Steps between C-alpha positions, in 0.01 A plus 500: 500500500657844427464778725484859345703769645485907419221711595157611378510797268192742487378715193501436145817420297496814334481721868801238645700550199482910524545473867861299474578722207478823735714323706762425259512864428535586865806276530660711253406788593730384858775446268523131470438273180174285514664267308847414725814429454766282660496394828810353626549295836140381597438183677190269371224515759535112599929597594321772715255315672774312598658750687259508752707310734745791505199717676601577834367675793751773646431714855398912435751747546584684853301780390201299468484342835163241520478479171497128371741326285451523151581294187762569260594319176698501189495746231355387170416579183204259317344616136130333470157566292258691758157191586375680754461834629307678779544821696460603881554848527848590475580129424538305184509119517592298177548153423757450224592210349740353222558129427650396856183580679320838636614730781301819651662884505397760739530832393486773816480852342691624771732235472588536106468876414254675289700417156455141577148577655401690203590167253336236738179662469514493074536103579270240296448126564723337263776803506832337504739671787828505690526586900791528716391438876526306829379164560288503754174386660181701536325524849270239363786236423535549103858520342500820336773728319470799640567705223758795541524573085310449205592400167262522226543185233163480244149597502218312430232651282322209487264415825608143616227238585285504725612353880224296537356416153866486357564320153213203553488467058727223433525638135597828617795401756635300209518807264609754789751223629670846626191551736433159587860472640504792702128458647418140491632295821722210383559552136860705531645207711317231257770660187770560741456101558531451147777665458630302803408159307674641182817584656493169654466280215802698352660453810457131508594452104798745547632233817430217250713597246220609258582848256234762406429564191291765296302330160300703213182589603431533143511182294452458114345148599226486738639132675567334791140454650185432356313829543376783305787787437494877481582598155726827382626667200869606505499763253876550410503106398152511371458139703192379732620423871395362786516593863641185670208246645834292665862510592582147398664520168706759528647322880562180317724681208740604780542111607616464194738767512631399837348681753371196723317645785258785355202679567306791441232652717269741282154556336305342234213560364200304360205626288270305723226553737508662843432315860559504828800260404551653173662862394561558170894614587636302764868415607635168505861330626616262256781293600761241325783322584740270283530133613180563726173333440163556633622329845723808553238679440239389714773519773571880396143602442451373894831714593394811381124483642634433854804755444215771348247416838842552713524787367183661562579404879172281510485156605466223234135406617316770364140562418317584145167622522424310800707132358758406698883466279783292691778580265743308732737299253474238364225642278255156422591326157221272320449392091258669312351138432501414872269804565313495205453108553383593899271761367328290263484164564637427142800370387676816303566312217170395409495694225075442471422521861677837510310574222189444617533649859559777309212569329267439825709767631424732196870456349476536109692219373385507156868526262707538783810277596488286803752638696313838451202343608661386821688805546127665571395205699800614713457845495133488643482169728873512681680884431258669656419318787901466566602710850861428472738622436559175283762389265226335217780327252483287201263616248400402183782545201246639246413810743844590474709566217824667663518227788745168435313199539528258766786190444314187382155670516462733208193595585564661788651848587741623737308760622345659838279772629513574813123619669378649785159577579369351189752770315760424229795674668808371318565242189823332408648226242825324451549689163502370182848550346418274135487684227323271288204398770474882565441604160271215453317583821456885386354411204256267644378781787484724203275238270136682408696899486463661201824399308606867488464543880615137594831614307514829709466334806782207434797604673780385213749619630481324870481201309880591335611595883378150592700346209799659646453288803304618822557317821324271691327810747170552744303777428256665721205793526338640749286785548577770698185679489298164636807437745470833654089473531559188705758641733329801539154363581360664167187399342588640100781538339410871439570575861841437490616660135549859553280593209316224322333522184167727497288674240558832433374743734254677231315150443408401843159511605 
């Protein structure tokens, strides 16, 4: 549940606009800038609040025999955007706040001047300010600043939400994510976590030996994934492109020019629909490593979960929306044919029963390969009932062209996904280094294109960077976006990308 915080403006937009105007033309007719400028040597509010301890009482001078002790503190300086604000008389209180937590400043007229006087009362909620004070408590317990200088850092002309309605449209915190982070409880430290689990998984690749890399994010072939691309038009070259729907291909060329532990951690985009587990930009990790196969992966998918929930100082039981998560390794490891097998009662190569289970269940199977037909089975009797996380390994061959096939048993693939919660959270193959099987393979997942567009969409020349030898390697994905809506307790992946995807602002409603 989010909690709103500012405080309720009155009068129209129009009469709240002219009002902070006049103000802004106050402050410079003091002499200051409304607009700021540097402001060297301030402490963030939560390395103040700290301070506290430092607080001490000390006895009143001779000449003020009877008088009590009093407190004294340190002398700080703290910048912040201005959430609340009331007056008593010839006393300001403020609450400021930046992205270490909030902190209230008392302003005593008598205590600051007139000049500084004169510029706390042009003040707005949402004006951005510096103050050089004491730390110290106020007769009712509160740590305060008490402020000794102003420093004027950025107006607001715009009124800031409401304190008690605050942003409540979903739609509208995800378009004003600037808002939303400064006046919605909770969603500041939900990025800073994700920026917590990013750094991490770096962290942990970096420790394993693994190197960074940077690929195109334009790509003349749309390949690597089965999924509907972006397209472009590069002018100079007069060529179509295509904004990248995976990382794959491009990670696999630099195996085979020697660069054996590789990865990439960046966006791609799909031309697909949007879901509370779907954005049409998202980021994804994709990771390979030379003489690896999807073992080592399933062992380094589990290290960097653990390493990410580490680092997000939470506890490796966690909850989702109410489901319990025990991420404790080992992680649970089953075949998709023992689950899909438990779930059904059927044996999962029994190619007829499958087929007919299917259509009770409303599965089309009419012109569709078997495996594809079980693939679906899967998907809606045993993926989305799985809590996890689980390593689900061994799929069918046909369902994946880049993945090598399984010694002795062709029809199987050395692949995994990894789910939690009934989510798809990572997917990983011993790769396919064979030239010859790969090229086959791409032109059987392309069968039924257009021949112009199945062309366009072969990748020729990963094929020649396979014939010049690729190594034996594990490859794995994961994405980030559905990795940080688990650890962060989030119910859609739009509440943990900064700005997803909306329609423009003239076309809602």
């Amino acid at each position: 549940m989010t909690k709103p915080r500012g405080q309720e403006p009155t009068g129209s937009g129009e009469m709240l606009e002219a009002s902070r105007r006049e103000k802004l033309r106050k402050i410079q007719a003091l002499g200051l800038d409304p607009w700021g400028s540097r402001f060297d040597g301030h402490m963030s509010l939560g390395e103040i609040r700290a301070l506290e301890k430092q607080i001490e009482m000390v006895p009143a001078g001779d000449c003020e025999i009877g008088k009590p002790p009093e407190e004294r503190g340190p002398k700080v300086r703290a910048a912040g955007r201005i959430l609340l604000q009331r007056r008593a008389g010839k006393l300001i209180f403020l609450t400021i706040w930046d992205w270490t937590g909030r902190i209230q400043i008392l302003i005593g007229k008598a205590q600051v001047g007139p000049e500084n006087w004169a510029l706390a009362e042009c003040l707005d909620l949402g004006d951005i300010i510096g103050v050089d004070g004491e730390l110290r408590h106020t007769k009712t317990g509160e740590l305060s600043i008490f402020a000794e200088k102003l420093h004027f850092l950025a107006k607001a002309i715009e009124t800031p939400p409401s304190k008690h309605k605050g942003l409540v449209d979903v739609e509208l915190r995800q378009r004003m994510r600037y808002l939303d982070l400064i006046h919605t409880e909770g969603v500041l430290e939900r990025f800073l976590r994700r920026t917590r689990i990013v750094q991490s998984i770096r962290n942990t690749l970096a420790a394993e030996g693994y190197v960074e890399i940077e690929g195109p994010t334009l790509h003349a072939i749309a390949g690597g994934a089965a999924a509907r691309p972006f397209k472009t038009h590069h002018n100079a070259l007069d060529i179509p492109l295509f904004l990248r729907i995976a990382l794959e291909l491009h990670l696999k060329r630099l195996l085979v020019g020697g660069m054996e532990r590789v990865y990439e951690l960046g966006r791609v985009y799909r031309n697909e629909g949007i879901s509370p587990k779907h954005n049409p930009e998202f980021t994804m990790l994709e990771v390979y490593q030379a003489y690896g196969d999807y073992q080592t992966m399933m062992d380094l998918t589990e290290k960097l979960i653990v390493e990410a929930i580490r680092a997000t100082g939470q506890d490796l039981k966690l909850t989702w929306g109410g489901r319990p998560i025990d991420f404790t390794p080992p992680f649970q490891r089953r075949t998709y044919d023992e689950l899909l097998a438990e779930a059904t009662g059927l044996d999962p190569n029994d190619v007829e029963a499958l087929k007919a289970l299917a259509a009770r269940t409303g599965i089309e199977t009419s012109g569709k390969h078997p495996d594809v037909i079980k693939n679906e089975l899967f998907e809606r009797q045993v993926a989305d009932r799985l809590e996890g996380p689980i390593f689900v390994y061994d799929y069918p061959a046909s369902i994946c062209p880049l993945t090598k096939r399984k010694r002795g048993r062709p029809e199987i693939a050395e692949r995994f996904e990894l789910f939690v919660c009934g989510m798809e959270l990572a997917n990983a193959y011993t790769e396919l280094n064979d030239p010859d099987l790969q090229e086959a393979l791409f032109s059987q997942q392309l069968e039924g294109l257009a021949e112009e567009e199945s062309m366009a969409r072969m990748d020729r020349d990963f094929i020649r960077a396979l014939r010049h030898g690729m190594p034996p390697a594990g490859g794995l994905g994961i994405g980030i976006d559905r990795l940080v809506m688990l650890l962060t307790d989030s119910q859609s992946i739009r509440d943990v990308i900064l700005f997803p995807l909306l329609r423009p602002e003239a076309e809602v409603g």
